[in-house]
Tab-separated table of C-alpha atoms in Angstrom:
chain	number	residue	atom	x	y	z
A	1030	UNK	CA	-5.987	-5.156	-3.243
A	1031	UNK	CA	-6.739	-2.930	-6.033
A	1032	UNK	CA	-10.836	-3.401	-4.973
A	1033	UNK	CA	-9.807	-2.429	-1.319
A	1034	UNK	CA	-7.175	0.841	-2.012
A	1035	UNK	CA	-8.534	2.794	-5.400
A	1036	UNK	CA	-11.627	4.089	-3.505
A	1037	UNK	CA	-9.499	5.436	-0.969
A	1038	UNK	CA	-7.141	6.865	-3.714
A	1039	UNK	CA	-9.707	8.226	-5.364
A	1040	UNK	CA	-11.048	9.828	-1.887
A	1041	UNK	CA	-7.069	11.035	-1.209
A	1042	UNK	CA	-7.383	12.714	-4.697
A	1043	UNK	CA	-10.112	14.646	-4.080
A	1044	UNK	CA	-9.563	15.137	-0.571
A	1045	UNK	CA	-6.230	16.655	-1.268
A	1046	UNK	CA	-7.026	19.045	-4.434
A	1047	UNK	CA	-5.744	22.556	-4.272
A	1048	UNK	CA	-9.145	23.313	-3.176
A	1049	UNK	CA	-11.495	20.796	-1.540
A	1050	UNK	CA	-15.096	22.049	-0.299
A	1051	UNK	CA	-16.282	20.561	2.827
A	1052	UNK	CA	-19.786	19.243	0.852
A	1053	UNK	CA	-17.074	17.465	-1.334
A	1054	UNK	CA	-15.520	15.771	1.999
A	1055	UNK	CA	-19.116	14.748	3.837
A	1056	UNK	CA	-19.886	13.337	0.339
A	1057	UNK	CA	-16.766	11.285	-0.137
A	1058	UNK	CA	-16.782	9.551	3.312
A	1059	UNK	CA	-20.409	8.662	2.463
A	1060	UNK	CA	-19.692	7.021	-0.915
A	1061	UNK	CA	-16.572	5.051	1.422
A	1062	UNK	CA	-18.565	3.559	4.179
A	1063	UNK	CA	-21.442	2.594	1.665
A	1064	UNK	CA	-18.589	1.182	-0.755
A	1065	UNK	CA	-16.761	-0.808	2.174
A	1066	UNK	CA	-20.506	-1.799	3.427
A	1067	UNK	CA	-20.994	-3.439	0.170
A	1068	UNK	CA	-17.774	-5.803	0.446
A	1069	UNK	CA	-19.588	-8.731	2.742
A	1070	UNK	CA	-16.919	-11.236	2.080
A	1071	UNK	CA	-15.233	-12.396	4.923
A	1072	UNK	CA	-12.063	-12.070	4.146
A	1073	UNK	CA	-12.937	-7.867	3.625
A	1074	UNK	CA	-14.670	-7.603	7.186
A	1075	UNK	CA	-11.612	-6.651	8.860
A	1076	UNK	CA	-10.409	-4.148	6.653
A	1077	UNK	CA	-13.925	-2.493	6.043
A	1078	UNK	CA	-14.916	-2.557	9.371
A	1079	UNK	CA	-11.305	-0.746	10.101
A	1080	UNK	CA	-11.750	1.792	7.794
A	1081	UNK	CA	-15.774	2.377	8.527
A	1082	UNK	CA	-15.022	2.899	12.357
A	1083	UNK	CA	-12.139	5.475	11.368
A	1084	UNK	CA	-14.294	7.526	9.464
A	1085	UNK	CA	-16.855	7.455	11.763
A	1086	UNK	CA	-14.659	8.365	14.595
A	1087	UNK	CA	-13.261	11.311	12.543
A	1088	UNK	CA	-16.819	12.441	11.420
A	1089	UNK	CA	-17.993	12.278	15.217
A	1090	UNK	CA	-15.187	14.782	16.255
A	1091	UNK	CA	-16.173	17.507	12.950
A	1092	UNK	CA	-18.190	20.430	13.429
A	1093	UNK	CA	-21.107	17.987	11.620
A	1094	UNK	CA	-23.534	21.291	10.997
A	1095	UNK	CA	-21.205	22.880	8.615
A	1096	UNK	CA	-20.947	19.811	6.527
A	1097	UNK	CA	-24.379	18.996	6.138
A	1098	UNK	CA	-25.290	22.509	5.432
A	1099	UNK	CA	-22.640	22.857	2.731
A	1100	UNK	CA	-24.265	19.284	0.862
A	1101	UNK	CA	-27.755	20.936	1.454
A	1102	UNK	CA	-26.466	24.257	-0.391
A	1103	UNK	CA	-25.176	22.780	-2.925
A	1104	UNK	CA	-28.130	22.841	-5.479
A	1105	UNK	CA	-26.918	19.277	-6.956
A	1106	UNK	CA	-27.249	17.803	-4.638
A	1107	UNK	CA	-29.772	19.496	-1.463
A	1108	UNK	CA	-31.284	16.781	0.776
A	1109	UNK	CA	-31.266	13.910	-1.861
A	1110	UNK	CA	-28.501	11.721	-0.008
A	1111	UNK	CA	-29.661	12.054	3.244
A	1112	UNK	CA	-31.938	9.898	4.836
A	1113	UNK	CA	-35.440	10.895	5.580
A	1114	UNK	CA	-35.137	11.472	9.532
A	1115	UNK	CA	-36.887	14.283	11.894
A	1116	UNK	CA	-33.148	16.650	10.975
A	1117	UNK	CA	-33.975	17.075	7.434
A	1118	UNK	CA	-37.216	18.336	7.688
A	1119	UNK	CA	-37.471	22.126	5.979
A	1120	UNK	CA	-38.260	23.155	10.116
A	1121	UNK	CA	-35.302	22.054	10.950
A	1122	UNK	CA	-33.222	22.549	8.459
A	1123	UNK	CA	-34.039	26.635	8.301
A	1124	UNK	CA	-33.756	26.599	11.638
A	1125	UNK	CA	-29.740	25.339	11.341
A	1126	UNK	CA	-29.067	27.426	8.262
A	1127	UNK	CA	-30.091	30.795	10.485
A	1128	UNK	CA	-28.219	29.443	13.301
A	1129	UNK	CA	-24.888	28.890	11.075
A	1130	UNK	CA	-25.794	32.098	9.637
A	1131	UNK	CA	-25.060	33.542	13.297
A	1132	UNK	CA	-22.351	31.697	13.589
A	1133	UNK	CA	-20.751	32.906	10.884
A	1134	UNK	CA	-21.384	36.402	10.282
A	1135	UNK	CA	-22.434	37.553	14.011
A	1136	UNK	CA	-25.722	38.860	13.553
A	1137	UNK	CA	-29.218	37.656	13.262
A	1138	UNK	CA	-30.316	36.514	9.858
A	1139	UNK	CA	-32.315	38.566	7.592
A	1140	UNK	CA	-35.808	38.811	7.181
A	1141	UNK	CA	-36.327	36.637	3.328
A	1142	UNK	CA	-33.466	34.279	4.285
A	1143	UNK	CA	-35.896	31.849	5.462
A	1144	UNK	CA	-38.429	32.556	2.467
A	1145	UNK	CA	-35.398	32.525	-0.366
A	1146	UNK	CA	-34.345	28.918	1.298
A	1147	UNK	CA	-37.774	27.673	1.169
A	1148	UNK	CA	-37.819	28.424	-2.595
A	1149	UNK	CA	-34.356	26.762	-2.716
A	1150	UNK	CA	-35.533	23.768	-1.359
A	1151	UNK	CA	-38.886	23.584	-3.045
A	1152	UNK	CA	-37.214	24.862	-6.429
A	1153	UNK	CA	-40.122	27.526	-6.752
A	1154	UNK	CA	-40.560	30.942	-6.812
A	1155	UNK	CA	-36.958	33.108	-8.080
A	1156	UNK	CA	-35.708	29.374	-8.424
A	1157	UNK	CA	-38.044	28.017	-10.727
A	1158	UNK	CA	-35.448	27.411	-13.631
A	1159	UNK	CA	-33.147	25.414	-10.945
A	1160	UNK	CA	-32.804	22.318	-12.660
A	1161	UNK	CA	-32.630	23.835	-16.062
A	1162	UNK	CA	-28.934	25.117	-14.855
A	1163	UNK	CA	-27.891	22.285	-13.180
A	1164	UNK	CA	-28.498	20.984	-16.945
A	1165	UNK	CA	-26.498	23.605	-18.301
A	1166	UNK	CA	-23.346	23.467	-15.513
A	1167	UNK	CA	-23.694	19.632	-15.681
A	1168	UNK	CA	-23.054	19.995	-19.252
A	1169	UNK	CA	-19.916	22.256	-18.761
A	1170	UNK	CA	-18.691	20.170	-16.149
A	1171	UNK	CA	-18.339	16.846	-18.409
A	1172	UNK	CA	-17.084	19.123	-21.284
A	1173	UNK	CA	-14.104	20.203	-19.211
A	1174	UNK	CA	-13.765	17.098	-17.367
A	1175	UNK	CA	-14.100	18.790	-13.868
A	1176	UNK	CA	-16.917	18.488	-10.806
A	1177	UNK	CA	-19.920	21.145	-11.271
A	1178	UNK	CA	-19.145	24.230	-9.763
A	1179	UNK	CA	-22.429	25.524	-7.659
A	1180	UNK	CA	-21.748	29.015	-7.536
A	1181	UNK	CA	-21.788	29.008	-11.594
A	1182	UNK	CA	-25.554	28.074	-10.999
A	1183	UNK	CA	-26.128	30.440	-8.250
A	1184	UNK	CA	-24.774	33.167	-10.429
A	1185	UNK	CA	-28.403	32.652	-13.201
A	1186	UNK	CA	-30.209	33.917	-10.199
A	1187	UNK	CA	-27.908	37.083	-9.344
A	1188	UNK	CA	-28.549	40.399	-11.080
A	1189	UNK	CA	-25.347	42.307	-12.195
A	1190	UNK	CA	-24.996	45.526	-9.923
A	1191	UNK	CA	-27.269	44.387	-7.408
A	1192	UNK	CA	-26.602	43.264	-3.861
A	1193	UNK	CA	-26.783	39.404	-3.884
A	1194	UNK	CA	-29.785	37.614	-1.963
A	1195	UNK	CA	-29.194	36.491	1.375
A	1196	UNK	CA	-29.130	32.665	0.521
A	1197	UNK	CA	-26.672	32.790	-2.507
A	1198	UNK	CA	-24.443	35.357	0.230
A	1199	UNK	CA	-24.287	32.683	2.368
A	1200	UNK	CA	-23.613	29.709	0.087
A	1201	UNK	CA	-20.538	31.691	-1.057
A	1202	UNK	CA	-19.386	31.837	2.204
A	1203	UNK	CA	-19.914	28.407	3.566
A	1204	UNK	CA	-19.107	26.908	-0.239
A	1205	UNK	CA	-16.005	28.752	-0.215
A	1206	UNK	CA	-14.411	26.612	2.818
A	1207	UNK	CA	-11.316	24.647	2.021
A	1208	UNK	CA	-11.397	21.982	3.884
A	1209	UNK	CA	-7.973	20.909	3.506
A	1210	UNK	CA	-4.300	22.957	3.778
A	1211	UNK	CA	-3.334	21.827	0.540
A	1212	UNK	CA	-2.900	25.258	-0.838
A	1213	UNK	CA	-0.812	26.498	2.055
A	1214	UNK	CA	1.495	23.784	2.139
A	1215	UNK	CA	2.028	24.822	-1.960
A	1216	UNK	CA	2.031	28.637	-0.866
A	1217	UNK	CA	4.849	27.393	1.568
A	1218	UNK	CA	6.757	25.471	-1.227
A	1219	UNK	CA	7.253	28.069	-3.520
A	1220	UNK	CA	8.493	30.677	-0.701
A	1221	UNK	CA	11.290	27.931	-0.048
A	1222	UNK	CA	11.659	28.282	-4.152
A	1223	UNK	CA	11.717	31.821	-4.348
A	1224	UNK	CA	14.361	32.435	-1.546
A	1225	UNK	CA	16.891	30.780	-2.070
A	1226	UNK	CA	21.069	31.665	-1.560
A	1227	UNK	CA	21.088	34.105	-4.496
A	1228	UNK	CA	17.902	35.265	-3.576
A	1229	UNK	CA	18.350	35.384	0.552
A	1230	UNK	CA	18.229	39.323	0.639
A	1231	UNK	CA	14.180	39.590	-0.039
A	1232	UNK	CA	12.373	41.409	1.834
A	1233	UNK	CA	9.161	40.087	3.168
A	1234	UNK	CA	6.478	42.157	0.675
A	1235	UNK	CA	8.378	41.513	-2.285
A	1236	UNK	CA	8.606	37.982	-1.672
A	1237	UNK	CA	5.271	37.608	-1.387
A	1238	UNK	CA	4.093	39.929	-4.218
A	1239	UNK	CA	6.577	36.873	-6.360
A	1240	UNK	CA	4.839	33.969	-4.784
A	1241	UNK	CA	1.722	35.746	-5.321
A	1242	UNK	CA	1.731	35.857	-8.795
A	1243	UNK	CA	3.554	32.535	-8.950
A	1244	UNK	CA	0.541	30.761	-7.637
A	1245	UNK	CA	-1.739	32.856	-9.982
A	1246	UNK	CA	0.462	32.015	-13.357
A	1247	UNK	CA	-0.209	28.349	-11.985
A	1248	UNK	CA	-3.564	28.953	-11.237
A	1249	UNK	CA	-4.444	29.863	-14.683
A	1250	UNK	CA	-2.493	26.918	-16.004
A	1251	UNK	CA	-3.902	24.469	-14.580
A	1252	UNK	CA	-7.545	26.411	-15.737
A	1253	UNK	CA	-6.506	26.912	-19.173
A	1254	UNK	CA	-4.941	23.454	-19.150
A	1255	UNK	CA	-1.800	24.990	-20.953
A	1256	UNK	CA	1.247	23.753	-19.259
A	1257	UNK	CA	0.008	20.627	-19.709
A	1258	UNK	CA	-0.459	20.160	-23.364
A	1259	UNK	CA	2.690	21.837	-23.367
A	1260	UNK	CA	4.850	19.224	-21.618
A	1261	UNK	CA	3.043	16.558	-23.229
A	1262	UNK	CA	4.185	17.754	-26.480
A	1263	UNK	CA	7.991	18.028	-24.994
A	1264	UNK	CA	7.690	14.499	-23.655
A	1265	UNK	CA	6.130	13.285	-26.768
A	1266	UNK	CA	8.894	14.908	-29.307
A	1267	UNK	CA	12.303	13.352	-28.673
A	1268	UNK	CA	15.018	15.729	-29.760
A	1269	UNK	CA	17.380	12.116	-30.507
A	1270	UNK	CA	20.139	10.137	-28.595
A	1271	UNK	CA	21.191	12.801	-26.659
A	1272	UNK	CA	20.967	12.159	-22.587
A	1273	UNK	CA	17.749	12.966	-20.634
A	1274	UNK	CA	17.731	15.609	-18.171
A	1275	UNK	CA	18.554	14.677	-14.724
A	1276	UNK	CA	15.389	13.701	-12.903
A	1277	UNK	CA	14.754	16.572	-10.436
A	1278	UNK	CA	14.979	15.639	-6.691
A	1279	UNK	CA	11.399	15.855	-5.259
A	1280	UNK	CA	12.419	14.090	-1.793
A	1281	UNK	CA	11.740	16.482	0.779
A	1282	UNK	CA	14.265	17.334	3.455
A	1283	UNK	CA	12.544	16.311	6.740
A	1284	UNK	CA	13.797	17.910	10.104
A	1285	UNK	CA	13.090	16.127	12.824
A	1286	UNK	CA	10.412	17.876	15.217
A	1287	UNK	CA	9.283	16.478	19.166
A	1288	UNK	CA	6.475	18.814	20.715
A	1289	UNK	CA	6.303	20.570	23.543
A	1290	UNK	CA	5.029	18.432	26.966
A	1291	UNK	CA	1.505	18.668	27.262
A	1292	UNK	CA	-0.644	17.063	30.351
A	1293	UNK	CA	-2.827	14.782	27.988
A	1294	UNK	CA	0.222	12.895	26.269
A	1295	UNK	CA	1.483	9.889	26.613
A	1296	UNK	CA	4.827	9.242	28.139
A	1297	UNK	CA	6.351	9.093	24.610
A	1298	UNK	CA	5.265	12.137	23.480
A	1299	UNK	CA	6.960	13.814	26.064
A	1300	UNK	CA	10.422	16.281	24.648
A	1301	UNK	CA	13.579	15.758	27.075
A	1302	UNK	CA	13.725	18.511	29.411
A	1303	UNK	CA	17.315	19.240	28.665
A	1304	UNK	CA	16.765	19.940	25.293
A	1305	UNK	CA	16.732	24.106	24.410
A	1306	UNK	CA	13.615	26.032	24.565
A	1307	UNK	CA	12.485	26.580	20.259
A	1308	UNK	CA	11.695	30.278	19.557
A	1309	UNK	CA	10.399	31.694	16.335
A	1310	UNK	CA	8.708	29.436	13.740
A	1311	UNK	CA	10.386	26.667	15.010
A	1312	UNK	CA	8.013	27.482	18.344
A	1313	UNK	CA	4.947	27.477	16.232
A	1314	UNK	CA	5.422	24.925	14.528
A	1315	UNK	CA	5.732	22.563	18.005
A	1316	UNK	CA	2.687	23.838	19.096
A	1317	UNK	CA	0.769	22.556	15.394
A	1318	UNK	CA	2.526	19.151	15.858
A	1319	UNK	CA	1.390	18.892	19.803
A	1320	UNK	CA	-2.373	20.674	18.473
A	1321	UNK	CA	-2.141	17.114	16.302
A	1322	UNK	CA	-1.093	14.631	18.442
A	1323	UNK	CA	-3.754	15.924	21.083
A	1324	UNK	CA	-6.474	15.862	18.359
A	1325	UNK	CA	-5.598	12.312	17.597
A	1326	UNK	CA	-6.022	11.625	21.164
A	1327	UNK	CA	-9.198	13.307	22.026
A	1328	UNK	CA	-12.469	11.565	20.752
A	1329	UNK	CA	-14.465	14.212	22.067
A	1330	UNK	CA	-16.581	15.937	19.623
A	1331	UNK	CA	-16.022	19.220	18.737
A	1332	UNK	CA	-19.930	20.719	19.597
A	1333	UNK	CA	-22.645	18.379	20.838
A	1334	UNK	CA	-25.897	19.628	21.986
A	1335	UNK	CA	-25.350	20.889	25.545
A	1336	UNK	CA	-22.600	23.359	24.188
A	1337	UNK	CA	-25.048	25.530	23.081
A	1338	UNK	CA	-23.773	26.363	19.621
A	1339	UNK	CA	-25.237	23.571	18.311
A	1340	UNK	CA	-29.027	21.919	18.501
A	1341	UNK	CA	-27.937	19.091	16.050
A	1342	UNK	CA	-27.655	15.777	17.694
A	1343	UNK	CA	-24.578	13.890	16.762
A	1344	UNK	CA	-25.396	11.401	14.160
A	1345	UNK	CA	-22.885	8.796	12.270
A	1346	UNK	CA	-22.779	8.754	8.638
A	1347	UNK	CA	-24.310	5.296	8.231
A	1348	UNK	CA	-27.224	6.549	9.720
A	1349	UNK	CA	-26.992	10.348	8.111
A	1350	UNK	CA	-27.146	8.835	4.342
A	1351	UNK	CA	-29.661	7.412	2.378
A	1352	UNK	CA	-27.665	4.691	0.885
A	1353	UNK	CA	-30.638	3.143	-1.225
A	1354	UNK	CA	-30.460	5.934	-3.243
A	1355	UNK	CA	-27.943	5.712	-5.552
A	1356	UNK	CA	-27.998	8.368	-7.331
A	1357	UNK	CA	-26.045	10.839	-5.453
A	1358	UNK	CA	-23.015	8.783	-5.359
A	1359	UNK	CA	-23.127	8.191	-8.874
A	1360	UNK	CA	-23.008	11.519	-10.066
A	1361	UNK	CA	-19.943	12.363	-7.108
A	1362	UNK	CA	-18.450	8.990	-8.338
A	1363	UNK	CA	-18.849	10.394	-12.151
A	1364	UNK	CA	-16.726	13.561	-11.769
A	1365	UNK	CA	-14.303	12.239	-9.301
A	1366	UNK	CA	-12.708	9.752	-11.519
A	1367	UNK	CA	-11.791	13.114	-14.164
A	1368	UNK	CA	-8.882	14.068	-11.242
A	1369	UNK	CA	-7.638	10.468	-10.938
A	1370	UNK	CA	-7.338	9.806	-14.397
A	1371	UNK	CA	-5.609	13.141	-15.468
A	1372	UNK	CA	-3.511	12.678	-12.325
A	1373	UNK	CA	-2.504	8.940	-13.984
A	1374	UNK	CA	-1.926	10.543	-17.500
A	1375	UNK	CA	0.818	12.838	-16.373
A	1376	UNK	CA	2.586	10.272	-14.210
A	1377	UNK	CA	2.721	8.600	-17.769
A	1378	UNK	CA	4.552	11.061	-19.469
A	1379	UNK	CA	6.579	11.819	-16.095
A	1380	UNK	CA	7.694	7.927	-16.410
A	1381	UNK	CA	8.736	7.900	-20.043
A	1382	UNK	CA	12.531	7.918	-19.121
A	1383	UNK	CA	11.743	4.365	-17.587
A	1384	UNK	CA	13.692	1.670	-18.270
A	1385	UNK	CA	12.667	0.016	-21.579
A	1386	UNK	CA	11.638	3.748	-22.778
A	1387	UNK	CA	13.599	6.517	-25.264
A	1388	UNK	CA	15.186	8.772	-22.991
A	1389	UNK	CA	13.409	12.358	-23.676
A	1390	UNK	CA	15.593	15.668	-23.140
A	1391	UNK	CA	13.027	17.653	-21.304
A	1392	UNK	CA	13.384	21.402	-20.721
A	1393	UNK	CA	10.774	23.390	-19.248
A	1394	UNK	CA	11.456	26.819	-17.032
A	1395	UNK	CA	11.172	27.155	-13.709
A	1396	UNK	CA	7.337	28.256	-13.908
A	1397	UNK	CA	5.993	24.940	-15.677
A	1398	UNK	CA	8.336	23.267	-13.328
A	1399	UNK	CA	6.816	24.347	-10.398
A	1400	UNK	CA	3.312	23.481	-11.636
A	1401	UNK	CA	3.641	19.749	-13.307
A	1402	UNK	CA	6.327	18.194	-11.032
A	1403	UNK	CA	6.949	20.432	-8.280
């Protein structure tokens, strides 16, 4: 069981970081399918084939250019996990960068786009010293226990008061992507924290100015790696016999939601016709949950060829990757693990009021709170 569920754990971890870049995603479902491929016994067919064809299905609906484009910008890793078919030839793929560069900031691209990318790719020319700070970042990286950040490497190639080349403009763009909403469900959490009963008279600018620099204090915790060294040494002194703190109540209060009728849904899906009209959030929030459902429903993709948007022709991952080449997944497998295993630590100290442990009188303010258990 273990075998089957850490990889996915480990993908959920990643996946569902306060800020996940879309390379990071296309990566992860790569190392899954070739990690499920790998388990041949039959008792694992099932299961792997279960989980293979749901990736695949959910890769076949994504906007597949951005992804790729993001793995190819990022200087770790460029073209090295993909396989060696007619898409990833330079052609082709300066032809999709100035496309996405279209795309994405409505004009044509400039002149030494194509020409800086070629150097990229090639690691020649103003990018001569490439590996020499993927050496250096690498190095940072497993020092601090965290994935490489590309646009620390980009930055060796910037001059200070200069307008940034073309290339590293666009990487920051399309490297900046968050591919998940993990940060505005955690935006959302601490607005229900900051207005509360004896706070209920906030107006709307002041509460976000607070939850503003609430989720910048926590940002530069979790940076500085403060807060945590600071509960651990809470959770590690007992102050004697006297009684722990009462656990805090993480269980959220769920309210139940139906969407609004839509043609393409089933019969279940479908709200009863007496019930009132919503209005306000409530209203918006019906049309996310129906936007859902219909998504699960439709295995459309989202561009494919005769759109027009896109010249890329659908491909699935197992045919996308190079998985002979190991290399790739070793070094994604490598920093991934740092999350997980700091993630494990701190559900350690969290559990030390188990039964069988010395109860520990914890006392942290509302802040550190918010950060470690909230």
């Amino acid at each position: 069981v273990v075998r089957h569920l850490r990889p996915l754990g480990i993908a959920a971890n990643v996946t569902q970081a306060s800020f996940c870049r879309v390379d990071t995603v296309l990566l992860i479902f790569g190392h899954l399918i070739a990690t499920y491929c790998k388990m041949d016994d039959p008792e694992d067919l099932p299961g792997c084939t279960a989980i293979i064809e749901s990736i695949e299905r959910r890769w076949s609906k994504a906007d597949q250019e951005i992804f790729i484009a993001a793995v190819i910008l990022n200087p770790f890793y460029q073209t090295s996990p993909f396989a060696q078919i007619p898409q990833f030839r330079t052609a082709k793929i300066i032809a999709m960068m100035t496309r996405l560069w279209k795309r994405f900031f409505r004009t044509d691209a400039p002149p030494n786009f194509a020409l800086d990318l070629l150097d990229f790719l090639g690691k020649r020319g103003q990018y001569a010293n490439l590996d020499i700070m993927l050496n250096v970042e690498r190095n940072r990286a497993d020092n601090n226990k965290t994935l490489p950040e590309p646009m620390n490497v980009f930055q060796a190639f910037m001059f200070p008061g200069k307008p940034d080349p073309p290339l590293i403009v666009f990487a920051r763009r399309l490297l900046s992507v968050s591919a998940n909403s993990a940060s505005c469900e955690r935006l959302f959490s601490v607005f229900g924290a900051t207005l509360t009963k004896l706070r209920n008279r906030l107006g709307v600018s002041l509460l976000t100015f607070l939850t503003e620099l609430k989720m910048h204090i926590r940002d530069e915790h979790i940076r500085d790696k403060t807060a945590k060294s600071r509960l651990k040494r809470r959770f590690e002194a007992p102050k004697g016999p006297s009684a722990a703190a009462a656990p805090l109540d993480t269980t959220p209060v769920i309210t139940p939601i139906t969407p609004n009728i839509h043609p393409s849904l089933p019969t279940a899906a479908v709200v009863d016709p007496i019930a009132p009209a919503p209005s306000g959030f409530r209203a918006i929030v019906q049309q996310e949950v129906t936007a859902v459902t219909i998504d699960d429903l439709d295995n459309e993709p989202l561009f494919s060829a005769q759109s027009g948007i896109t010249t890329y022709p659908l491909l699935p991952i197992s045919q996308l990757f190079d998985f002979s080449n190991d290399a790739w997944s070793t070094i994604l497998t490598k920093h991934t693990q740092y999350n997980m295993e700091e993630e494990l630590a701190l559900y350690e100290l969290l559990d030390l009021d188990a039964e069988g442990e010395d109860d520990v009188d914890v006392e942290f303010d509302e802040t550190t709170e918010q950060v470690l258990v909230g």
